[in-house]
XYZ file of C-alpha atoms in Angstrom:
540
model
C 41.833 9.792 13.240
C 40.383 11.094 9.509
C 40.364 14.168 8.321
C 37.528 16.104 7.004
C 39.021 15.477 3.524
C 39.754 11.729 4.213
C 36.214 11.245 5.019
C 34.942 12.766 2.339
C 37.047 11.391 -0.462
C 35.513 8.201 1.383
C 31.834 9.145 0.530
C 30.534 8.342 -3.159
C 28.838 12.034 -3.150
C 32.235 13.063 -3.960
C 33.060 10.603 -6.513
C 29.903 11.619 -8.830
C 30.993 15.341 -8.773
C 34.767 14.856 -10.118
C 36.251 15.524 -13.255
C 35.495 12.055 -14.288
C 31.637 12.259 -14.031
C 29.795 12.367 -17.773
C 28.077 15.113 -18.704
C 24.743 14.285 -19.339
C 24.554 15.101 -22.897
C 27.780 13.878 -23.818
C 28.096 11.435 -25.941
C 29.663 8.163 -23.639
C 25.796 8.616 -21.985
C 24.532 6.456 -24.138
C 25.526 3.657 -21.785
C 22.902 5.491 -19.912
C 20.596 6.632 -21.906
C 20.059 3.894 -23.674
C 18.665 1.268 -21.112
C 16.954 3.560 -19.243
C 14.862 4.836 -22.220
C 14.365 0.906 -23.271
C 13.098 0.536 -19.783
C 10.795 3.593 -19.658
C 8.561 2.282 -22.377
C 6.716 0.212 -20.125
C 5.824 3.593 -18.255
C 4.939 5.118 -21.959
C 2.781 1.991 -22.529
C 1.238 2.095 -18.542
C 0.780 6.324 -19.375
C -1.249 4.882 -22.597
C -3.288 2.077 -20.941
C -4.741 4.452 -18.163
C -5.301 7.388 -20.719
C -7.541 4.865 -21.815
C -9.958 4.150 -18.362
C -10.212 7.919 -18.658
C -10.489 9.254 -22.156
C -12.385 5.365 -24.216
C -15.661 7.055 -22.444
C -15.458 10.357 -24.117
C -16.199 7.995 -27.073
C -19.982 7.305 -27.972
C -19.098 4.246 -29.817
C -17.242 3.050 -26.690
C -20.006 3.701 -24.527
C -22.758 2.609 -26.346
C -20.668 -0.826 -26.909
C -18.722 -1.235 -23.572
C -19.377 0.417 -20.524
C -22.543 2.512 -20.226
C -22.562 5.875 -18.772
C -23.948 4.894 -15.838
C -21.239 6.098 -12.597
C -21.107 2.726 -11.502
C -20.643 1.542 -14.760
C -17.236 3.646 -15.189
C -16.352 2.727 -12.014
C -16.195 -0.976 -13.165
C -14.345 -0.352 -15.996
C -12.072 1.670 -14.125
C -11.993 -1.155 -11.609
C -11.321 -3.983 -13.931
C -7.735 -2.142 -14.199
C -6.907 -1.919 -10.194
C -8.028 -5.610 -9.676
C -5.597 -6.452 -12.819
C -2.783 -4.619 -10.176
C -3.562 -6.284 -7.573
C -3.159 -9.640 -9.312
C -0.108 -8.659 -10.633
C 1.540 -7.712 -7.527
C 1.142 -11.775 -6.353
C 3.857 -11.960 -9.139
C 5.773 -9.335 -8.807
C 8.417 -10.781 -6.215
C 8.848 -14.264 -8.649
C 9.507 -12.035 -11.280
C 11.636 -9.234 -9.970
C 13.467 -10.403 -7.342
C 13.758 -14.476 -8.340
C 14.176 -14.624 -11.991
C 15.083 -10.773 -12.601
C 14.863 -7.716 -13.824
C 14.648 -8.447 -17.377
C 12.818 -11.464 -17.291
C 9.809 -9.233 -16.148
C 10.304 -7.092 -19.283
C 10.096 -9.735 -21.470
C 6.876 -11.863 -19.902
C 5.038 -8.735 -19.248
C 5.295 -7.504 -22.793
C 4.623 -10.838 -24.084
C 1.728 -11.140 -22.330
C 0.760 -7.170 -22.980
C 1.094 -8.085 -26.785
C -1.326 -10.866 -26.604
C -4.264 -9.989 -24.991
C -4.030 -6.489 -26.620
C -4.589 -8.140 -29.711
C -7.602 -10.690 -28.167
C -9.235 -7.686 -26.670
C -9.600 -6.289 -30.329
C -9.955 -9.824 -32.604
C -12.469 -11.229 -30.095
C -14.615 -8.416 -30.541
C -14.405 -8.592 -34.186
C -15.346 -12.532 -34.792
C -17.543 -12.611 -31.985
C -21.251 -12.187 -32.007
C -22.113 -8.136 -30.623
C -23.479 -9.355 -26.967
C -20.286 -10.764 -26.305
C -18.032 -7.750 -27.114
C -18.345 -6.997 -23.368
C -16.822 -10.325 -21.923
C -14.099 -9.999 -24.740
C -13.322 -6.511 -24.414
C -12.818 -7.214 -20.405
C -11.070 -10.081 -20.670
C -8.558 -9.181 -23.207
C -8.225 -5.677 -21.360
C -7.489 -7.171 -17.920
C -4.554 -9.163 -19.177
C -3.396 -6.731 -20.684
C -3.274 -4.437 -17.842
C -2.380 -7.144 -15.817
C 0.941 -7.492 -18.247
C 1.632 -3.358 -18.687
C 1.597 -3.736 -14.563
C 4.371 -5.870 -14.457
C 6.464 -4.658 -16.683
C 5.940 -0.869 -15.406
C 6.759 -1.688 -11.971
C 10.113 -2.866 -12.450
C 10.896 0.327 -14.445
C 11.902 2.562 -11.820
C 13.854 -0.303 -10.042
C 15.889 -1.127 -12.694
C 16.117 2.295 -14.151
C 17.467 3.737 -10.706
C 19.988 0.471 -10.147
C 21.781 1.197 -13.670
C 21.764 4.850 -14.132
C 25.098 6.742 -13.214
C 24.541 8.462 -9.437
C 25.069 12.284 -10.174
C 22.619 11.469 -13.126
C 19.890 9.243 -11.248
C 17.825 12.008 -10.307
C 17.331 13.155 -13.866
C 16.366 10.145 -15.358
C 14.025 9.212 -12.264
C 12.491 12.497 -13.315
C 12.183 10.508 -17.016
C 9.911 8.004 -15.395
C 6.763 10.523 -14.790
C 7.722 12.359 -18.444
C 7.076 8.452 -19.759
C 3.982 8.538 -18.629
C 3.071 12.043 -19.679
C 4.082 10.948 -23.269
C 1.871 7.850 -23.411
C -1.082 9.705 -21.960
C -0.276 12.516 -24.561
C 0.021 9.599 -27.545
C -3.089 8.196 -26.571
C -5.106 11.683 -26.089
C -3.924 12.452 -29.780
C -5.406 9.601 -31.248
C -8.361 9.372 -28.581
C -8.754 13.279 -30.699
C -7.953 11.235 -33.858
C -11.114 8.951 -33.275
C -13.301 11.709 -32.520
C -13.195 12.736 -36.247
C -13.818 10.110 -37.335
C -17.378 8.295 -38.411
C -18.757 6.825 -35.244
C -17.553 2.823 -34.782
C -16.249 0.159 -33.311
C -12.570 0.715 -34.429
C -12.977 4.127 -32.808
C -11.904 2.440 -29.773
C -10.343 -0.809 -30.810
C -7.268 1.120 -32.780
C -6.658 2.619 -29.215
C -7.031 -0.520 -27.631
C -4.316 -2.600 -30.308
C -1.945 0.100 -29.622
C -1.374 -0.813 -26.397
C 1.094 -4.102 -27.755
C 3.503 -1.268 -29.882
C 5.494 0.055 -26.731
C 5.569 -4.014 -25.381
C 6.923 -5.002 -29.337
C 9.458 -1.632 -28.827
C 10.980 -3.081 -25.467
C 10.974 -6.921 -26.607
C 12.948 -5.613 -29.897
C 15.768 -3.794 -27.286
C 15.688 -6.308 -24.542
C 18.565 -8.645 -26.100
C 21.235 -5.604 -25.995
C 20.117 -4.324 -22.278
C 22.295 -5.064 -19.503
C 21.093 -7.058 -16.375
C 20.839 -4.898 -12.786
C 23.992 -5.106 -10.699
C 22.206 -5.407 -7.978
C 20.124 -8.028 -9.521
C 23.410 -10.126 -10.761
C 25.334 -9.583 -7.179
C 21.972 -11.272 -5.645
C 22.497 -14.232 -7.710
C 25.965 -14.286 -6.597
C 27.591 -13.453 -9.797
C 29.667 -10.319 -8.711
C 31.953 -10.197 -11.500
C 29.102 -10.022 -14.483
C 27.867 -6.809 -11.471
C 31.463 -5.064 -11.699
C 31.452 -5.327 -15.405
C 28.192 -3.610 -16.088
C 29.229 -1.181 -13.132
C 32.439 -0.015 -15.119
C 31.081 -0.226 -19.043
C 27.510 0.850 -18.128
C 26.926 2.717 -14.893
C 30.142 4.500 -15.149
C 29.810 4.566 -18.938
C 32.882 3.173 -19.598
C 34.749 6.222 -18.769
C 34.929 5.806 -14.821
C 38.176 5.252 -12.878
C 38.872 2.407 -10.649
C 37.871 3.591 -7.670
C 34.676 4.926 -8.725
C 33.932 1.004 -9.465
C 35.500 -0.328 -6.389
C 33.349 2.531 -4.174
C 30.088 1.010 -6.018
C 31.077 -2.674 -5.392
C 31.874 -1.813 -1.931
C 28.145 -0.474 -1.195
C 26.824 -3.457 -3.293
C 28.719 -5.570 -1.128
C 27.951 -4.107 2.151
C 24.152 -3.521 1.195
C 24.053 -7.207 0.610
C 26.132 -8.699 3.224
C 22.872 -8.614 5.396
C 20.083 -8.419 2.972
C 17.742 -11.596 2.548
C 18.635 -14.174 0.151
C 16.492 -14.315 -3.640
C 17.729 -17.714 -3.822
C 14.180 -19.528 -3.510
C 10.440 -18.897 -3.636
C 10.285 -18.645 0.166
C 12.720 -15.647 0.514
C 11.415 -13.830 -2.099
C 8.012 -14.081 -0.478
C 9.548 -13.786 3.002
C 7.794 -10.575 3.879
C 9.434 -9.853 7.167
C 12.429 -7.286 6.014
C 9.496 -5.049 5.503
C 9.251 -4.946 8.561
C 11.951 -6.103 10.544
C 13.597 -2.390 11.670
C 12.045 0.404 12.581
C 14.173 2.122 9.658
C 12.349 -0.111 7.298
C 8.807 -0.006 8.679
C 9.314 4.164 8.103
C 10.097 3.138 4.341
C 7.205 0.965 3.340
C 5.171 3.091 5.388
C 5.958 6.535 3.171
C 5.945 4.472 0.405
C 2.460 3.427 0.286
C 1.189 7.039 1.740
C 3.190 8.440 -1.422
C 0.870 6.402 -3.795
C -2.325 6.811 -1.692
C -1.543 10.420 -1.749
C -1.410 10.744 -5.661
C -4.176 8.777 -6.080
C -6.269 11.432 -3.852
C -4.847 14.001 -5.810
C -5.837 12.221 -8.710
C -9.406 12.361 -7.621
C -9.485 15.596 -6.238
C -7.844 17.658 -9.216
C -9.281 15.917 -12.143
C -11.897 13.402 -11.844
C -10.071 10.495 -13.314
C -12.607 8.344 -15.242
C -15.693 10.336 -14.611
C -14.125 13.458 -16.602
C -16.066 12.887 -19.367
C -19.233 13.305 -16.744
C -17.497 16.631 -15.560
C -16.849 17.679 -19.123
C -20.745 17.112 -19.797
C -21.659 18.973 -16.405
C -20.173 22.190 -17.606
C -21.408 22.393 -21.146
C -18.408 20.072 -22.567
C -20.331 17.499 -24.062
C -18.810 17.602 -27.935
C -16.112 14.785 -28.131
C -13.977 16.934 -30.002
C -13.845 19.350 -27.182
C -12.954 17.001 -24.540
C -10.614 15.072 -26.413
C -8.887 18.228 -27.804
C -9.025 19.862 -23.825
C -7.312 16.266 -22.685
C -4.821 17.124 -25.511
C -3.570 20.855 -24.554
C -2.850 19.408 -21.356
C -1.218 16.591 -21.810
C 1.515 18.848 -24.243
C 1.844 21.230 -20.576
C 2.191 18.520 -18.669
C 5.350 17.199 -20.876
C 6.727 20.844 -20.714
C 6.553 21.520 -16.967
C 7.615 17.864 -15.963
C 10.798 17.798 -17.995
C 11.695 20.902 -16.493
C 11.230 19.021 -13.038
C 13.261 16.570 -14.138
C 15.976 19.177 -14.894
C 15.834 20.537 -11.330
C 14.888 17.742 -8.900
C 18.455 17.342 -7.963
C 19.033 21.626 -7.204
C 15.285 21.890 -5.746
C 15.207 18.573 -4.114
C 12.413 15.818 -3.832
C 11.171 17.346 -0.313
C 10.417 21.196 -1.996
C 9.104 20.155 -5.199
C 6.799 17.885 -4.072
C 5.189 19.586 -1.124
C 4.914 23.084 -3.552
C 3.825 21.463 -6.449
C 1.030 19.483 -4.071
C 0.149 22.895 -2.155
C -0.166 24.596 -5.742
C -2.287 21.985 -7.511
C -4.574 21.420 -4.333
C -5.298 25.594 -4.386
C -6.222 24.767 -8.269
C -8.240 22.063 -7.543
C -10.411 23.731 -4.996
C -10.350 26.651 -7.521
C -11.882 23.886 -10.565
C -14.353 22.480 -7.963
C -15.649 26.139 -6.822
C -15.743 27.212 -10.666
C -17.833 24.248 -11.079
C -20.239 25.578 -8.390
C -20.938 28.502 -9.365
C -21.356 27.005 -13.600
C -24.030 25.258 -11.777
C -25.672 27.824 -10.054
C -25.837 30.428 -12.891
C -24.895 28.062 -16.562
C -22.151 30.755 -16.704
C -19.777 30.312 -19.324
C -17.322 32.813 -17.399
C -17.666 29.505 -14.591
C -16.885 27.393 -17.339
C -14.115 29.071 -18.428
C -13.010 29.159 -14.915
C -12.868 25.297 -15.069
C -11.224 25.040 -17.972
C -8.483 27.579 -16.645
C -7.751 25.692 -13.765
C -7.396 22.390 -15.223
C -4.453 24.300 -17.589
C -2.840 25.825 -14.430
C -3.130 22.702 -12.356
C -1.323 20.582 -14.919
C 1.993 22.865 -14.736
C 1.829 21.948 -11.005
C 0.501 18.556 -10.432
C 2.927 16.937 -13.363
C 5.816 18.400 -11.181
C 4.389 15.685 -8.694
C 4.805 12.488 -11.323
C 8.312 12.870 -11.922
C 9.024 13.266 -7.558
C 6.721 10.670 -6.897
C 8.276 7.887 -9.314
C 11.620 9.017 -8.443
C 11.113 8.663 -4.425
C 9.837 5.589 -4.759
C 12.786 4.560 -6.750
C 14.920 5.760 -4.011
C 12.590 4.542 -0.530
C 12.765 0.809 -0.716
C 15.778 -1.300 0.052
C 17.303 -3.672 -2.752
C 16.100 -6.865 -0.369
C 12.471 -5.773 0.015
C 12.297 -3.488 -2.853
C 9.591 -6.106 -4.929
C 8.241 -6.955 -1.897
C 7.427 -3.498 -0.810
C 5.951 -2.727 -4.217
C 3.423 -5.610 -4.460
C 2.628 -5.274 -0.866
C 1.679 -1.477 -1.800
C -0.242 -2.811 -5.067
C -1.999 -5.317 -3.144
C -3.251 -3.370 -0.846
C -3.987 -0.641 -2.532
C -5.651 -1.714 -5.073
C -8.291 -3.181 -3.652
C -8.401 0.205 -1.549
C -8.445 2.023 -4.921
C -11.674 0.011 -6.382
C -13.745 0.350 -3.494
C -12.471 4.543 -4.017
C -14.365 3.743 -7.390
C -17.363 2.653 -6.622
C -17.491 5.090 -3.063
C -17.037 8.393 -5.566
C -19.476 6.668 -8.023
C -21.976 6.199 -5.883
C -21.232 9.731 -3.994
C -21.089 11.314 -7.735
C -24.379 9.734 -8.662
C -25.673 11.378 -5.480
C -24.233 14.752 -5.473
C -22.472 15.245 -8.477
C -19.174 16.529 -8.917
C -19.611 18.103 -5.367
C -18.275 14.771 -4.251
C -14.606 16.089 -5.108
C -14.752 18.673 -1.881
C -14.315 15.444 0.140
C -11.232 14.517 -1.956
C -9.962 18.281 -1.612
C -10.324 17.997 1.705
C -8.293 14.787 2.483
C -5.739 16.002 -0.226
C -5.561 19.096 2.446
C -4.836 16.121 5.235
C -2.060 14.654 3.220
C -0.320 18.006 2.592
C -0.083 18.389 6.061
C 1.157 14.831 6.706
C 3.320 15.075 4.016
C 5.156 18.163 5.364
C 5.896 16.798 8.910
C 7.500 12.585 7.696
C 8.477 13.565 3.715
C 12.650 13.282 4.146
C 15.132 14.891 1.358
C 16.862 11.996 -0.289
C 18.883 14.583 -2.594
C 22.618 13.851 -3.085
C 22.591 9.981 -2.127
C 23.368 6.931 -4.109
C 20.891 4.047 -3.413
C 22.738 2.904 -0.373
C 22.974 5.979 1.443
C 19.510 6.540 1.426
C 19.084 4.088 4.205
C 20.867 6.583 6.818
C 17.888 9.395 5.791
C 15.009 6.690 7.671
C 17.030 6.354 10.720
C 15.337 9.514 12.546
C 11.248 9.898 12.679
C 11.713 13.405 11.556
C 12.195 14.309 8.167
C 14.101 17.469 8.985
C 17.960 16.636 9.951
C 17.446 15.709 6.161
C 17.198 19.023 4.921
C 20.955 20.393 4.651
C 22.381 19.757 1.644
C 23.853 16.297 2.412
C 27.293 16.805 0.874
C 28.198 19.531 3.037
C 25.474 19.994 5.715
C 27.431 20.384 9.649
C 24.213 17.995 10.960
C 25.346 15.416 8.216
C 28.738 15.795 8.627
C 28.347 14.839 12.473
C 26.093 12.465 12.018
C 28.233 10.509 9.876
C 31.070 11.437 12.195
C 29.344 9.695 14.802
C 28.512 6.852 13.016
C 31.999 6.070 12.180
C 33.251 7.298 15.653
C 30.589 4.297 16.587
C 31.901 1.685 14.138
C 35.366 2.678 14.797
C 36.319 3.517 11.654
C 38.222 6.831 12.204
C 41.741 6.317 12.084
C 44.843 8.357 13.108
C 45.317 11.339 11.167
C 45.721 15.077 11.492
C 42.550 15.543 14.093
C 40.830 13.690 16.625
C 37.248 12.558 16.269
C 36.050 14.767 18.927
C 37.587 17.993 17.557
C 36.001 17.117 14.037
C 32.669 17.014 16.217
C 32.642 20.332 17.519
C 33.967 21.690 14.269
């Protein structure tokens, strides 16, 4: 039989804790660092495009020109970027799973870059009553291209970051989007200085192709996914980017051979990529009650923080809020959208820095506890502002939007990092335009519900949204596992239970884990002989 030590020199947790582990500072991290940031300008670019649907309307010129003010209006514009998702999710399996990781970089910025640039020329050469049909077209292209490129981020970010490190830069991926919200709030605050026009909002709008031309200019000197290269059958091209870029170039054999040996047995079973019918074979995703569990948290985690979305800040009708509570100056809104923003960057890099000691579970559920008390605090303030025209009411609002941000940007970083983590390799594209799909549409018909609801009631319409974001909490607390401490491949043992909570030991040296896996290799018969017997090491 094994000993305790045998078995756990056997488990990769070990290996990404030894002496040969890179700091994350040091200076072989670049291996790291380097593709993962080139990456994580798609999120920068997808932060950017939906600071747009919500801060374009603070703009007069915009508008006047494009949308209206009309609720329903703003829910169309804000529409025209869900249905631009859901279209994009048709592709997402072609371009993820059957050409590659990389090859969705490069077509989704290319086609970003284009119709960036249409969305602004068209409405420059063309006649004024056909700005509309320009701006849309152009803008859901665009969308449709920033949607592609930004949902194979956190796959390949996750598949070619070092384990001990993954959490940290899966943090990165909600920071991204912080920073292109926090670019485009700075020069949505730019524009509102400036004499009212058209290139208020077209400037905004041509920025969009910058963080596409960034990521095309990088994409030559970024390694393919392992994961990607071992499902096209060309292992040893996987164990060289393994050893010179997961492991940095500094890792020992058997830290490569370990991460081989999951690749291998991850894939011995998973479905073939080899044609357009098993990449759009959607049955893994529901083929085992381990993976039904996955899909199914995975799509509750982004109905959840689009919910919270709702219920903490309004989304594209903040400008309307704004307005409701004496905010009407674009200046002030802008400049509010701005202060923010720079919190939001502060208090989700320090998430990122403790994800891994805090874990996903506690961070996520606090953080969504905390910004739902905040939001019910913002929606009350706005209550009583319009009962009494209070300024004290107004500064209420104000206050809670400031608070809320330290907590609700904890959630970004979680979020984009579970999802990294939830899906199998084999179903991971499929799971994520299945979710996009779906939700979309679900999403748009949110839009025009709250715009119609908002027209009626006004920005009481968020107690409903408070009130299901209450619902989720709840949810959340009783199926939300920990997936702390795991390398891609482990993760699958944390969905073999309904309950989350045999998940929340600290996985390297929990007694529940350490019997559990005892039992599962007392199952496969993989203990050996050796200094104890399986059923000692049990009751130990």
């Amino acid at each position: 039989m094994a000993t305790v030590e045998e078995l756990a020199a056997k488990n990769i947790r070990a290996l990404t804790l030894d002496s040969n582990t890179p700091g994350l500072y040091s200076k072989v991290m670049w291996k790291n660092w380097f593709p993962v940031l080139a990456a994580i300008l798609a999120l920068v670019a997808c932060g950017f495009d939906q600071s747009i649907s919500w801060n374009l309307p603070n703009l007069p010129s915009f508008t006047d020109e494009i949308t209206g003010v009309d609720p329903i209006q703003l829910a169309t514009f804000q529409s025209l970027t869900d249905f631009a998702g859901m279209i994009a999710a048709i592709f997402m399996p072609f371009f993820y799973d059957f050409r590659g990781r990389k090859f969705a970089f490069f077509w989704g910025s290319i086609i970003t870059i284009i119709f960036a640039v249409v969305s602004v020329v068209g409405t420059v050469f063309a006649d004024k009553s056909a700005h509309v049909a320009w701006y849309y077209v152009g803008r859901f292209f665009t969308v449709l291209g920033i949607d592609l490129t930004a949902g194979c981020t956190w796959m390949y970010a996750s598949e070619i970051s070092h384990p001990a490190h993954r959490a940290f830069f899966g943090g990165l991926f909600g920071l991204a989007w912080g920073i292109g919200n926090l670019i485009n709030n700075l020069v949505i605050f730019g524009m509102a200085f400036t004499p009212k026009n058209s290139w208020q909002w077209r400037i905004p709008t041509l920025l969009q192709a910058v963080f596409s031309v960034a990521l095309l200019a990088m994409l030559p000197f970024l390694p393919e996914s392992p994961r990607t290269l071992i499902s096209k059958g060309k292992r040893d091209e996987a164990k060289k980017v393994v050893k010179e870029w997961v492991g940095c170039n500094v890792a020992d054999d058997k830290f490569v051979e370990d991460q081989m040996a999951e690749l291998d047995e991850a894939f011995a079973n998973s479905v073939s990529t080899k044609s357009l019918f098993d990449v759009y074979n959607m049955k893994p995703l529901w083929a085992t009650a381990n993976s039904r569990r996955r899909v199914f948290y995975f799509i509750l985690t982004n109905a959840g923080f689009t919910l919270l979305n709702w219920g903490a800040s309004g989304g594209v009708f903040e400008t309307l809020i704004y307005n409701l509570v004496g905010l009407g100056d674009p200046k002030v809104k802008t400049g509010i959208n701005t202060a923010t923003q720079v919190i939001s960057l502060v208090s989700s890099y320090i998430a990122c820095m403790y994800i891994e000691k805090w874990g996903r579970r506690r961070t996520y559920l606090v953080s969504y506890a905390l910004s739902f008390v905040l939001g019910f605090f913002g929606v009350a303030a706005m209550e009583g502002f319009a009962a009494t025209s209070s300024q004290t009411y107004a500064g209420l609002f104000i206050f809670s939007i400031f608070i809320g941000q330290i907590y609700a940007s904890a959630i970004g970083p979680v979020k984009l990092l579970f999802e990294s983590e939830l899906l199998a390799y084999d179903y991971r594209a499929k799971g994520k335009a299945l979710n996009d799909f779906t939700g979309k549409p679900a999403n748009i018909v949110m839009n025009y519900i709250q715009g119609a609801v908002f027209a009626a009631v006004s920005f009481r319409s968020f107690w409903i949204a408070q009130g299901y974001n209450l619902f989720l909490l709840v949810v959340y607390y009783f199926i939300m596992p920990e997936t702390k401490g795991r390398t891609l491949e482990e993760v699958d043992e944390v969905f073999d239970y309904p309950s989350p909570f045999h998940t929340l030991i600290k996985p390297q040296d929990g007694p529940n884990y350490v019997k559990h896996s005892l039992e599962v290799l007392k199952s496969a018969d993989l203990l050996k002989a050796g200094s104890k017997d399986v059923e000692t090491l049990l009751k130990e």
